[in-house]
XYZ file of C-alpha atoms in Angstrom:
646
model
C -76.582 -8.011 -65.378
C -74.369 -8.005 -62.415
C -75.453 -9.864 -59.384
C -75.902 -8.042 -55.868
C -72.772 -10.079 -53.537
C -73.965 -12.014 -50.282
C -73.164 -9.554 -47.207
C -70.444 -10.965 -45.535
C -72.528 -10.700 -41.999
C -75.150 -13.031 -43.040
C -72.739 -15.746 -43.244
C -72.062 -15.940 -39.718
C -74.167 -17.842 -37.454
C -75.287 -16.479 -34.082
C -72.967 -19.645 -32.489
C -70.115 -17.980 -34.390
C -70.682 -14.416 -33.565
C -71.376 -15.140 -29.554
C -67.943 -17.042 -29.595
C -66.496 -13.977 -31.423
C -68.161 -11.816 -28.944
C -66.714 -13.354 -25.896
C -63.372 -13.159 -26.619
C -63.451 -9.142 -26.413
C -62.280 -8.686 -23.002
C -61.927 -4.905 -22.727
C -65.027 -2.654 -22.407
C -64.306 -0.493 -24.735
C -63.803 -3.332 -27.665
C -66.992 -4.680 -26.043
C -68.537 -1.052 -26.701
C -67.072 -0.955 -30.559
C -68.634 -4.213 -31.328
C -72.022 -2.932 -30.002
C -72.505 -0.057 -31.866
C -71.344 -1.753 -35.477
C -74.895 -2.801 -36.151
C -77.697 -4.053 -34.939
C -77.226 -8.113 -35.427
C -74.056 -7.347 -33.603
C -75.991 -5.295 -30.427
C -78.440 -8.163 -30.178
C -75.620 -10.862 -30.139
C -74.169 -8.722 -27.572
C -77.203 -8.958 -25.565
C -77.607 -12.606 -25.921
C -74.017 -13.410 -24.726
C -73.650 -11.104 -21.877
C -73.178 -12.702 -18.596
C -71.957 -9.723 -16.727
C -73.498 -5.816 -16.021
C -72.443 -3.247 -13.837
C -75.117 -0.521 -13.793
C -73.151 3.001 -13.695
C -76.836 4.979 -13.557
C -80.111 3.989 -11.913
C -82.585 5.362 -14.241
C -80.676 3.095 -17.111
C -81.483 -0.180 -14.946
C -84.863 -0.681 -16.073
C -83.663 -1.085 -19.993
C -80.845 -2.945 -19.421
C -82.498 -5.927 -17.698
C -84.829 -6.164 -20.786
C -81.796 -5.761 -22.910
C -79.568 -8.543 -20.944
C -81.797 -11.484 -20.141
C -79.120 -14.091 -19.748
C -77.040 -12.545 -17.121
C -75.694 -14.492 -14.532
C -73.859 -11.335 -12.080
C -75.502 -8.433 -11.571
C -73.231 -5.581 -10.103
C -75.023 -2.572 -8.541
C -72.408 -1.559 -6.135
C -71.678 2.327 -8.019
C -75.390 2.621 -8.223
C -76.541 4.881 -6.206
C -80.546 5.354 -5.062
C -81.009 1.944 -4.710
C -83.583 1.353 -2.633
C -86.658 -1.046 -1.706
C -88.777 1.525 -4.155
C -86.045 0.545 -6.943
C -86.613 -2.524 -6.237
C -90.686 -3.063 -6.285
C -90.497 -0.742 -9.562
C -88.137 -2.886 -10.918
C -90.004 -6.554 -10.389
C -93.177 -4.781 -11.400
C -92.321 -3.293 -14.860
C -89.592 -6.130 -16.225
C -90.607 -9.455 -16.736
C -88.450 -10.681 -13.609
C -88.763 -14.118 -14.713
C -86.767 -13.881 -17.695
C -83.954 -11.842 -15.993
C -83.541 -13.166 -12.556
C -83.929 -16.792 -13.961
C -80.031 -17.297 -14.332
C -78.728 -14.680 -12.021
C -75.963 -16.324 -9.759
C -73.817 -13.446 -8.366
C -75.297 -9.632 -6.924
C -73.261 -7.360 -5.343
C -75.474 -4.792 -3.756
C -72.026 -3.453 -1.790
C -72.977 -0.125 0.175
C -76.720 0.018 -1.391
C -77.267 1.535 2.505
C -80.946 2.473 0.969
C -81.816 -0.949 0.499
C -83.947 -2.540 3.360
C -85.631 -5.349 4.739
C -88.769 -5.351 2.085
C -86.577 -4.705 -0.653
C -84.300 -7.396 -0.381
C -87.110 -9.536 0.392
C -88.703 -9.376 -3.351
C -85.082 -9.426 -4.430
C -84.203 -13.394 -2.873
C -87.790 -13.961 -3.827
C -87.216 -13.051 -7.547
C -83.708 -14.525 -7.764
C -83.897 -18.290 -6.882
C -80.812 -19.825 -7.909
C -78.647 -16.810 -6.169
C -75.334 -18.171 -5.475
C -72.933 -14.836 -4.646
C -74.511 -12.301 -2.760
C -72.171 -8.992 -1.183
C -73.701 -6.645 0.902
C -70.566 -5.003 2.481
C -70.733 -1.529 3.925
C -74.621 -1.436 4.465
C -73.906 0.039 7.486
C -77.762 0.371 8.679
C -78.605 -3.698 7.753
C -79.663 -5.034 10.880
C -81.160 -8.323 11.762
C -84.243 -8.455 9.765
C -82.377 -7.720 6.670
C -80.309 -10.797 7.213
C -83.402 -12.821 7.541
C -84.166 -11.657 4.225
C -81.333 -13.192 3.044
C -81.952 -16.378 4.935
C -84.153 -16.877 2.209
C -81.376 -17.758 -0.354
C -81.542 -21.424 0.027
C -78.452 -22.134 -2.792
C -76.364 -19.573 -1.214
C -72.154 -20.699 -1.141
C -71.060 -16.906 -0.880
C -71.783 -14.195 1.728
C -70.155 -10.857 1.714
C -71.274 -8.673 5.379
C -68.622 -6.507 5.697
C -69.042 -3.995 8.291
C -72.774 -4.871 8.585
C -72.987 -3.228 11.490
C -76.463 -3.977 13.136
C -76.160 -7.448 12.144
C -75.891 -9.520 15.194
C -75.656 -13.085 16.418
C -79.987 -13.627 15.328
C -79.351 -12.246 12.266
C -76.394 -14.679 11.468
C -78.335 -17.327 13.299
C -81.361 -16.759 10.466
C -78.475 -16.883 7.552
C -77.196 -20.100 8.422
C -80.211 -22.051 8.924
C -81.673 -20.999 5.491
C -78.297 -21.256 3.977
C -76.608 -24.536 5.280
C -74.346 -24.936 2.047
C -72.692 -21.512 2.619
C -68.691 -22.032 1.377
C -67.328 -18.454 1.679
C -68.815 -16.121 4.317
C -66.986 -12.459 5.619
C -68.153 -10.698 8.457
C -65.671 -8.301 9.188
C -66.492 -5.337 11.163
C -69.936 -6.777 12.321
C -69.145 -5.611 15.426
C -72.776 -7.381 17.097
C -71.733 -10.406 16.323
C -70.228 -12.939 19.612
C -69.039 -16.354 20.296
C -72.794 -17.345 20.031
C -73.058 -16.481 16.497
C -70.192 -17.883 15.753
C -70.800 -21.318 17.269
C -73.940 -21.669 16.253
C -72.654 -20.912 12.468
C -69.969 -23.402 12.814
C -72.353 -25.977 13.985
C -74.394 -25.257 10.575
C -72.172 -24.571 7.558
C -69.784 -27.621 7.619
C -69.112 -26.828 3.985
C -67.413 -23.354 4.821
C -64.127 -23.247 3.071
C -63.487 -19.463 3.955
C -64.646 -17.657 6.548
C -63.513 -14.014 7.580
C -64.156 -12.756 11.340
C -61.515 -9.647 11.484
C -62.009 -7.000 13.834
C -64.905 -8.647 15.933
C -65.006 -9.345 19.561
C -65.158 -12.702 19.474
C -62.740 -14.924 21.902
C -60.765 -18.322 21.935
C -64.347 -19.815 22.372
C -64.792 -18.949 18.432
C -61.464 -20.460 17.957
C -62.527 -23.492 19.611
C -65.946 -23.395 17.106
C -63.854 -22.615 14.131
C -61.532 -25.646 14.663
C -64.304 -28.129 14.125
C -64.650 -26.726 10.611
C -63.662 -29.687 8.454
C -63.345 -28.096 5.327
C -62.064 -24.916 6.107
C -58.913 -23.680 4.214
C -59.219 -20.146 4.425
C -59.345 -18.489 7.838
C -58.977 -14.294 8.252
C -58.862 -13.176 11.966
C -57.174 -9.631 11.542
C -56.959 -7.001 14.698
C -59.388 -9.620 16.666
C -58.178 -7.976 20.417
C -59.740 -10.749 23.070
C -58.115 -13.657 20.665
C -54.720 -15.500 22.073
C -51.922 -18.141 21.722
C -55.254 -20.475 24.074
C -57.076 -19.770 20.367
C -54.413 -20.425 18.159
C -54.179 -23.599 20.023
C -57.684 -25.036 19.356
C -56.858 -24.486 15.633
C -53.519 -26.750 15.811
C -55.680 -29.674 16.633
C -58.585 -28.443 14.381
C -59.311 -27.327 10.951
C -57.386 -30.335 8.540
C -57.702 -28.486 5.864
C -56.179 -25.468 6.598
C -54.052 -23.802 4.270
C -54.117 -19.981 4.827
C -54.187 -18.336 7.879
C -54.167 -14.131 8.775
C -53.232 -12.840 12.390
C -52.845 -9.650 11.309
C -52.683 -7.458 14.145
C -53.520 -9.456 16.772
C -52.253 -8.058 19.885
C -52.507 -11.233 22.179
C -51.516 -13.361 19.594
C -47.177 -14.113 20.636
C -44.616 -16.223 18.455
C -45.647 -19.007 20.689
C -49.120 -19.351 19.387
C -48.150 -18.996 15.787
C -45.420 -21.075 16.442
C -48.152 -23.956 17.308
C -50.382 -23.288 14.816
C -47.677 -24.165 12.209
C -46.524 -26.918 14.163
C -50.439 -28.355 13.679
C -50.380 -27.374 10.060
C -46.986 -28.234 7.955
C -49.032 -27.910 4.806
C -49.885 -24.325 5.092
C -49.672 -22.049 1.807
C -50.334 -18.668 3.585
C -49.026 -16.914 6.551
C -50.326 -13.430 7.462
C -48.738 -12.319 10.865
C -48.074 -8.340 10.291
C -47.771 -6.351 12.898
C -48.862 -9.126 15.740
C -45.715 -9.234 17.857
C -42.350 -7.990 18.895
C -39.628 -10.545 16.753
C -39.737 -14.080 15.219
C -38.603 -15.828 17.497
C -35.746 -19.137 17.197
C -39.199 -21.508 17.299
C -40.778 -19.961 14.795
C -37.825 -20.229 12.680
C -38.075 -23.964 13.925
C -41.658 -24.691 12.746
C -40.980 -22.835 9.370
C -38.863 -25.282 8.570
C -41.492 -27.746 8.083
C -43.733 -25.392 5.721
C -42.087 -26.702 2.146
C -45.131 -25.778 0.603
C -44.880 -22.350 1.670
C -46.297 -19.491 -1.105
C -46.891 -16.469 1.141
C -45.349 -15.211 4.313
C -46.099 -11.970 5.669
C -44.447 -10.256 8.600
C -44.705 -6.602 8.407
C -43.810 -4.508 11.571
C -41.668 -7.538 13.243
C -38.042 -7.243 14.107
C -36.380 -10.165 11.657
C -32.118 -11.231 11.422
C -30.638 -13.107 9.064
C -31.302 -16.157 10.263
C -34.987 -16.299 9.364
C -33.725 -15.475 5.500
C -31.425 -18.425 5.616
C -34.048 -20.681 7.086
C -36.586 -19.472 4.320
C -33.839 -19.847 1.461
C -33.470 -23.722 2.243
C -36.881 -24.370 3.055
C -39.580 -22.756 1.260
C -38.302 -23.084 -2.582
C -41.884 -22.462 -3.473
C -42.283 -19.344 -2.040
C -44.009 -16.409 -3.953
C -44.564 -13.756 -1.936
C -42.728 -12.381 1.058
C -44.051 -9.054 3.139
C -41.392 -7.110 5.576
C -42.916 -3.339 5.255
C -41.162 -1.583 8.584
C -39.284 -4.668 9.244
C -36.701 -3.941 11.717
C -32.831 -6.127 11.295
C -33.570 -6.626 7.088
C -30.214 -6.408 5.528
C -28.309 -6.960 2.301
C -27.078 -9.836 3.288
C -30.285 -11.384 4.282
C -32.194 -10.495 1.469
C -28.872 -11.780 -0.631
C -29.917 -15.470 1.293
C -33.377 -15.252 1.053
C -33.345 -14.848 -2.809
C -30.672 -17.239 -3.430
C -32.904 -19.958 -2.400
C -36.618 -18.539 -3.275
C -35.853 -18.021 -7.375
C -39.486 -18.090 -7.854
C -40.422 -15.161 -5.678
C -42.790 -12.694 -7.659
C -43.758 -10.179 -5.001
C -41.296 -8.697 -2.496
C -42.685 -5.859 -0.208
C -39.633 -3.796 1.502
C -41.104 -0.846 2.596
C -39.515 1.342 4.897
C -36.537 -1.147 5.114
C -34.202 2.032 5.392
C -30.905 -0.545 5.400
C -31.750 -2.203 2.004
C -29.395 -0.527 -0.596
C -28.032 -1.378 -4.483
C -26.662 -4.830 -3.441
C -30.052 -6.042 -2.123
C -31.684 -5.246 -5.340
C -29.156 -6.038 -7.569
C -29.337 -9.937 -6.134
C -33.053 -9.702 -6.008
C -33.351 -8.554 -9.704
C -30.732 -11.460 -10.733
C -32.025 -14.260 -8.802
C -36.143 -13.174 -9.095
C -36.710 -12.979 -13.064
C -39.916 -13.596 -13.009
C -40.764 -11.064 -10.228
C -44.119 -9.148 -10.809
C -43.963 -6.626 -7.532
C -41.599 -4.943 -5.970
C -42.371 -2.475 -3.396
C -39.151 0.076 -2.037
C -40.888 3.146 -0.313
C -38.351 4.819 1.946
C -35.257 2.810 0.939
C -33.411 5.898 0.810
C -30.145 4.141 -0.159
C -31.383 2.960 -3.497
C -29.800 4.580 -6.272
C -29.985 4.404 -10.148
C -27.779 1.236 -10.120
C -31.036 -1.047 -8.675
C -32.885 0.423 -11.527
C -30.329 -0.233 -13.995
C -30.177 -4.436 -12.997
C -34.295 -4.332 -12.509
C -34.379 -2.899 -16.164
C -31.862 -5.756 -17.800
C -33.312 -8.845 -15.961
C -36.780 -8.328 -14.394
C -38.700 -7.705 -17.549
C -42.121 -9.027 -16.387
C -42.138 -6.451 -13.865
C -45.519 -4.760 -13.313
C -45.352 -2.689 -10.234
C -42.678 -0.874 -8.375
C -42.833 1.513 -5.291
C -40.356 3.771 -5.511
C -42.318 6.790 -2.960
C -39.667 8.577 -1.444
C -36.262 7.184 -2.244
C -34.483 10.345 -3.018
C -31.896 8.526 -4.527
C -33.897 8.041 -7.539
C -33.657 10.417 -10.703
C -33.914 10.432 -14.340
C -30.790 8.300 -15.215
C -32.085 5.766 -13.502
C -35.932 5.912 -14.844
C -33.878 6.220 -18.542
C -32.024 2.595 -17.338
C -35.790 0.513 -16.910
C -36.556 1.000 -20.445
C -36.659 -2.926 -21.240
C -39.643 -3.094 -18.383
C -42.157 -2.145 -21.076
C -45.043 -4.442 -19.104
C -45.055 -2.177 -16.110
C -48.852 -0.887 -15.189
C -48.303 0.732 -12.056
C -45.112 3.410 -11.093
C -44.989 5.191 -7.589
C -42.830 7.997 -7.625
C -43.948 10.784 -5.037
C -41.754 12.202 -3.504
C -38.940 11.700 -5.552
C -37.619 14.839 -5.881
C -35.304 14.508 -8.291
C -37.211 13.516 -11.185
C -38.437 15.896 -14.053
C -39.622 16.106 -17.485
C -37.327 14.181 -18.954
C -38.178 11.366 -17.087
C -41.226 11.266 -18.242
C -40.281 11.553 -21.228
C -37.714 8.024 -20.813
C -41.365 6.882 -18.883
C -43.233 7.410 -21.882
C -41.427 6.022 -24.159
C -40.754 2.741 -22.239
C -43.995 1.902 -20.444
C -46.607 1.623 -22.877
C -48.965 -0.509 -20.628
C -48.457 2.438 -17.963
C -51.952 2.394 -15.960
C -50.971 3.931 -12.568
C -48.522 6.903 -12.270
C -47.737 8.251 -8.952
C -45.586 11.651 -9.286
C -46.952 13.213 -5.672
C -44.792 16.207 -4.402
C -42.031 15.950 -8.015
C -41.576 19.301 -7.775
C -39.649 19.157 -10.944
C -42.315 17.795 -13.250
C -43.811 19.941 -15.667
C -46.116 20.895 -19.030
C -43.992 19.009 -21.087
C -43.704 15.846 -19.299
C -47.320 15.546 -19.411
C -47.634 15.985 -22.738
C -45.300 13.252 -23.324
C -47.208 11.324 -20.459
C -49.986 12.051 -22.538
C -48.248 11.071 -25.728
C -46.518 7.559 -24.799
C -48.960 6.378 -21.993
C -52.358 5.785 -24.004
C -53.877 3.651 -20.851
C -52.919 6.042 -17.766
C -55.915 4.903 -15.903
C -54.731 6.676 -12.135
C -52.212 10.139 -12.149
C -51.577 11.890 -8.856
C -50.131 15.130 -9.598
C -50.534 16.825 -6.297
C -48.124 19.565 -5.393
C -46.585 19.603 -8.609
C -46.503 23.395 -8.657
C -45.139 23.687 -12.213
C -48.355 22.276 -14.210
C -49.770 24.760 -15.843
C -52.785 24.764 -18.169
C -50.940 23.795 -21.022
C -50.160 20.626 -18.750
C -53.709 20.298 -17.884
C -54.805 20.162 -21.346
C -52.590 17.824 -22.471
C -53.845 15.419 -20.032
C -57.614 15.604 -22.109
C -55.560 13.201 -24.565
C -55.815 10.559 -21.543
C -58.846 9.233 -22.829
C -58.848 6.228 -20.372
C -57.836 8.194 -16.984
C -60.418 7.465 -14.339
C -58.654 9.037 -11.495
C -57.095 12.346 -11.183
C -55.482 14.068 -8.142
C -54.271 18.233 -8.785
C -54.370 18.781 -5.188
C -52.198 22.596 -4.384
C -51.453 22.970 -8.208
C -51.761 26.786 -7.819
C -51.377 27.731 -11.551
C -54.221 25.566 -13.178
C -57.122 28.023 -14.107
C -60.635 27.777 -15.667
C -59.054 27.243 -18.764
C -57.130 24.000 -18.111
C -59.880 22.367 -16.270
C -62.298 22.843 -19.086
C -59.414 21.844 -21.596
C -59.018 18.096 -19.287
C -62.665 17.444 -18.679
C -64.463 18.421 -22.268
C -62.243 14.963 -23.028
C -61.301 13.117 -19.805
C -65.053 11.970 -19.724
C -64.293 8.722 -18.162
C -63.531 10.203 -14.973
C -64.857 8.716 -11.583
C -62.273 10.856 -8.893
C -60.929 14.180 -8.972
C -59.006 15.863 -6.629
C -58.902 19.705 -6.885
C -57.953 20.500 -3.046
C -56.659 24.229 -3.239
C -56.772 24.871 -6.767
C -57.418 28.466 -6.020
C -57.283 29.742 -9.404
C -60.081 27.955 -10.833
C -63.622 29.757 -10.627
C -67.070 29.447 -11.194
C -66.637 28.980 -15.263
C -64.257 26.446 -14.788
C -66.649 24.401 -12.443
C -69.420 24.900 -14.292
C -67.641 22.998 -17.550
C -67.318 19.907 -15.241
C -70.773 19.847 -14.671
C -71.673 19.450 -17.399
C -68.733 17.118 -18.671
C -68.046 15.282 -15.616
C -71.035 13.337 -14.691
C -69.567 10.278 -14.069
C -68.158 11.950 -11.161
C -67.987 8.957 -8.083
C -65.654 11.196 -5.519
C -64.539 14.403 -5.664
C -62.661 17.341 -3.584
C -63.444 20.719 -3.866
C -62.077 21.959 -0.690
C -60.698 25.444 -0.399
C -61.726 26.246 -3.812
C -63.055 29.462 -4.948
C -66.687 28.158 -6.065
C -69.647 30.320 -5.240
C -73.520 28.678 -3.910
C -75.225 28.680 -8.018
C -72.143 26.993 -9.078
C -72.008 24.376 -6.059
C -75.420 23.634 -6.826
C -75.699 23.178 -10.506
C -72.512 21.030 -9.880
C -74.711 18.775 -7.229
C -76.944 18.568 -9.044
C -75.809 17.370 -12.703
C -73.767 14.692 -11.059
C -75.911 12.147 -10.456
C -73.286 9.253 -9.588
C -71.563 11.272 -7.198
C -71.428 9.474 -3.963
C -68.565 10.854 -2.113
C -67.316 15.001 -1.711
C -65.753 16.799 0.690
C -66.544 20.506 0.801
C -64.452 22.066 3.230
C -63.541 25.586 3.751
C -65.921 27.089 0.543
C -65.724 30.599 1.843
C -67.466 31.501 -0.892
C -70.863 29.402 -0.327
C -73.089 30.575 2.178
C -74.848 28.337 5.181
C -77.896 28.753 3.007
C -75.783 27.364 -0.325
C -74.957 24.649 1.462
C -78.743 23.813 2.933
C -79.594 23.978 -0.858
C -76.878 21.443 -2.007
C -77.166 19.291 0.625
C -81.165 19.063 0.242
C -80.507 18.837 -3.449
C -78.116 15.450 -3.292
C -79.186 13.739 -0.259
C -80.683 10.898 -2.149
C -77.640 9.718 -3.695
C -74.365 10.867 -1.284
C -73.244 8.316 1.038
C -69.900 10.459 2.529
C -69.678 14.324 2.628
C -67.030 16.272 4.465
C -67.689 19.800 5.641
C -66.439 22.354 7.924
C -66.729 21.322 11.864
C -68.650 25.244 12.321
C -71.784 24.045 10.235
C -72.530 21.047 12.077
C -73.995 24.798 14.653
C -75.415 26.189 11.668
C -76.803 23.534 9.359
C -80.430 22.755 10.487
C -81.131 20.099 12.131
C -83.810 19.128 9.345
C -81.137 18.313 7.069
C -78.477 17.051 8.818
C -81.438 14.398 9.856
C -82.666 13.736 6.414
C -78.446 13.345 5.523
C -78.451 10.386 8.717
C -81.801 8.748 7.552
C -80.746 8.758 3.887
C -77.427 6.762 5.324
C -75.325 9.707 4.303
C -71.854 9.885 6.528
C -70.807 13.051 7.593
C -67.601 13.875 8.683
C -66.558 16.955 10.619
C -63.155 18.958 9.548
């Protein structure tokens, strides 16, 4: 009598299978493995460490699913609020699930208030990482509920923007071990705050202060930091060389520094900043004064250990290329967008020295032509980035030597350099790693470009093709063909796509973003065609799509609910429509609606009422901010909805 075999599944440990489990790395694998069986699903829930919740009424399940998480991401949540919250700690055993959680985001949760956060610190003990950028209405007492974080050695803030100098005065008493803290755009927040938060957190090790008031008196704080490495002070107006001085003489540790745009800030002050720090890695200056000037080009001479130098906006010559080339072998990255005085021949001296350069940003260096690249792509093998918007003298030639030597290439901006066309796309066929192409503008590329794109650039996740007037049906069916992980497509103003084009894209199973913005001959048809399989979509731009009506819309409501941010503007969708469409897309978060002349002031009362939980940015017509009532445009503000006025 034959014997019944062991299953194969049963001779796996749980060890084995959890070791198995974490080497999946994509989401979808991760999804596969889940739904094999249900050993698998459980081992699954025992090894996850990670969740980003996509839908609020899901939350409650998945924390009694995942009890060994250690980052909890709830930043494309919407509806979170302190309600969530309270139901939350009330109905899951918040014992077993906040136990090990290190990291939250809670990134624009702008419903989430003072009590709320309170039970959350209160659940969460051992929180480590906590982000709560773009709550624009967190104020004061919400940062003394986060006071209450005791282990805290992260603080996101960004553009908190009632959080003033108590409120950061309550965070770093109760958090004294803070590391990394960014308060950019906390506009309250003076010289006091920062003092008093340098007097505190001696461990900081990053700290990020862009675009506040704050003066050389914060500089003169900041520079008794003793650990600090990491210091971001972009567009800070009231800051000068006086500041930059207080940091030559403070901060030993300092190894990055970003000026970005600070208007005060000369080649003088830089200059002695260096001069205080020859072991800086990172140099941010873009856009903060007229030229490098000869003592700049001095001081650089000391930075051997120079990775990352970025100058965008200054006037540059040759001689600061040369300088570079000789001094900073180490160099990785180098930043001249809108660089004024960037030749050939300087970029032929930079690269001859910096081999190991792997991003090179030259946008809107209109000089730079096929020599520049050529020595760039023969001295730079292993570069990763390479950015050429508006280099208009670029021809097929620079593609041809990117496409024999640079083969770990991964992005290149090529927006606008009319040069470009499909001999030369045909000639970067050996760049097969590439994720991310920018072609808009580029007016002489067409199908069969694509089709040389598709069948070099399997990895393809970002395609740019904005204003290719050329492009159509059947180089997105090759697109849609040879590119398998097209995550990102920006088709606008390619007035050729049709609906065949449209529904060739539905075989773009991963695309997340989609832009059709002007394509005048897409229909009903084609939209239902793209979304009854593009269901992974988050953005979709259908700005003057015309042709598509109500039947059309209605598919993507009901397909489309992942929907994050979408444009409907100067469509031809009628009030039913616009509200079914509201209301089946519960994720969306961002819309602009402008110019429906087919939806009435009462339509939009009725949408607007109908999604004003969940919508943090709308965009309407400047007329209805007369004829909307007052009742909702209130319950829009108090709901911490943005409007903004076309």
């Amino acid at each position: 009598m034959p014997t019944r075999s062991t299953p194969i599944l049963s001779l796996l440990t749980e060890d084995l299978l959890i070791r198995v489990n974490e080497k999946l790395v994509q989401d979808s694998d991760r999804k596969k493995w889940r739904l094999i069986c249900k050993e698998f699903h459980r081992v699954d829930s025992l090894a996850r460490k990670t969740l980003r919740v996509l839908h609020v009424e899901f939350l409650l399940s998945l924390l009694k699913n995942y009890t060994n998480l250690h980052t909890l991401d709830l930043s494309v949540c919407p509806r979170i609020e302190d309600g969530t919250i309270s139901l939350l700690l009330h109905h899951v055993d918040h014992s077993i699930w906040a136990r090990n959680l290190k990291c939250l985001n809670l990134s624009r949760a702008n419903g989430l208030k003072f009590a709320g956060l309170e039970m959350l610190v209160g659940a969460c003990k051992g929180l480590e990482s906590v982000d709560v950028s773009y709550c624009c209405g967190f104020g004061d007492r919400e940062a003394a509920a986060i006071s209450g974080c005791e282990g805290l050695r992260e603080l996101r803030m960004d553009k908190c923007l009632g959080v003033g100098d108590v409120g950061l005065a309550k965070i770093v008493v109760g958090c004294g071990r803070l590391e990394r803290l960014s308060l950019k755009w906390c506009m309250e927040i003076s010289d006091l705050g920062v003092e008093l938060l340098c007097k505190k957190c001696l461990e900081l090790k990053f700290l990020d202060v862009s675009y506040l008031k704050v003066t050389n008196e914060s500089l003169r704080s900041i520079a008794s930091l003793p650990k600090l490495e990491d210091l971001a002070m972009v567009g800070c107006p009231y800051v000068n060389d006086v500041g930059l001085q207080f940091l030559e003489i403070g901060c030993p540790s300092l190894q990055k520094i970003d000026v970005a745009r600070c208007d005060c800030v000369s080649s003088s002050g830089l200059s002695s900043l260096i001069g205080g720090h020859s072991g800086l890695l990172h140099i941010d200056a873009g856009h903060c004064f007229s030229e490098v000037s000869p003592t700049i080009v001095k001081c650089i001479q000391k930075l051997k250990n120079l990775n990352t130098i970025i100058i965008d906006g200054i006037r540059v010559s040759d001689t600061i290329f040369q300088t570079i080339s000789s001094n900073c072998n180490s160099l990785i990255e180098i930043g001249l967008s809108k660089c004024e005085g960037v030749t050939n021949m300087g970029i032929i001296k930079l690269v001859s020295g910096c081999v190991n350069l792997k991003i090179i940003n030259l946008t809107c260096c209109r000089s730079i032509a096929d020599a520049a690249i050529s020595a760039i792509a023969n001295s730079c093998r292993n570069l990763l980035c390479l950015k050429l918007e508006s280099c208009n003298m670029i021809t097929g030639k620079s593609l041809e030597q990117l496409g024999l030597h640079c083969l770990l290439l991964e992005v290149l901006d090529l927006t606008d350099c009319c040069g470009i066309n499909d001999r030369g796309l045909e000639r970067l066929y050996r760049c097969s790693r590439i994720l991310c192409l920018k072609l808009g503008l580029c007016t002489n590329i067409s199908d069969k470009g694509l089709f040389y794109i598709a069948s070099s650039c399997p990895e393809l996740q970002e395609l740019d093709l904005y204003r290719c007037q050329n492009i159509g049906d059947d180089g997105l069916a090759a697109l849609s063909s040879g590119c398998k992980k097209l995550r990102k497509l920006n088709l606008s103003y390619c007035v050729e796509v049709t609906d065949k084009g449209t529904k060739s894209l539905g075989y773009l199973e991963e695309l997340s973003d989609l832009e059709l913005r002007g394509l005048d001959k897409i229909t009903s048809v084609g939209l239902t065609a793209l979304v009854t399989r593009c269901k992974r979509l988050i953005y979709l731009d259908l700005k003057h799509c015309e042709k598509i009506d109500d039947s059309g819309f209605q598919a993507l409501a009901y397909y489309s609910r992942n929907l994050r941010q979408l444009n409907l503007s100067y469509c031809a969708i009628t009030d039913m429509t616009l509200c079914m469409l509201m209301g089946n897309m519960t994720r969306l978060q961002d819309v602009d609606l402008v110019h429906l002349t087919n939806v009435t002031v009462e339509g939009f009362e009725l949408v607007l009422r109908a999604c004003c939980v969940r919508i943090k940015k709308i965009k309407l017509v400047a007329a209805l901010s007369f004829l909307l009532s007052s009742e909702v445009q209130g319950i829009l503000h108090a709901r911490g909805c943005k409007i903004r006025w076309d």
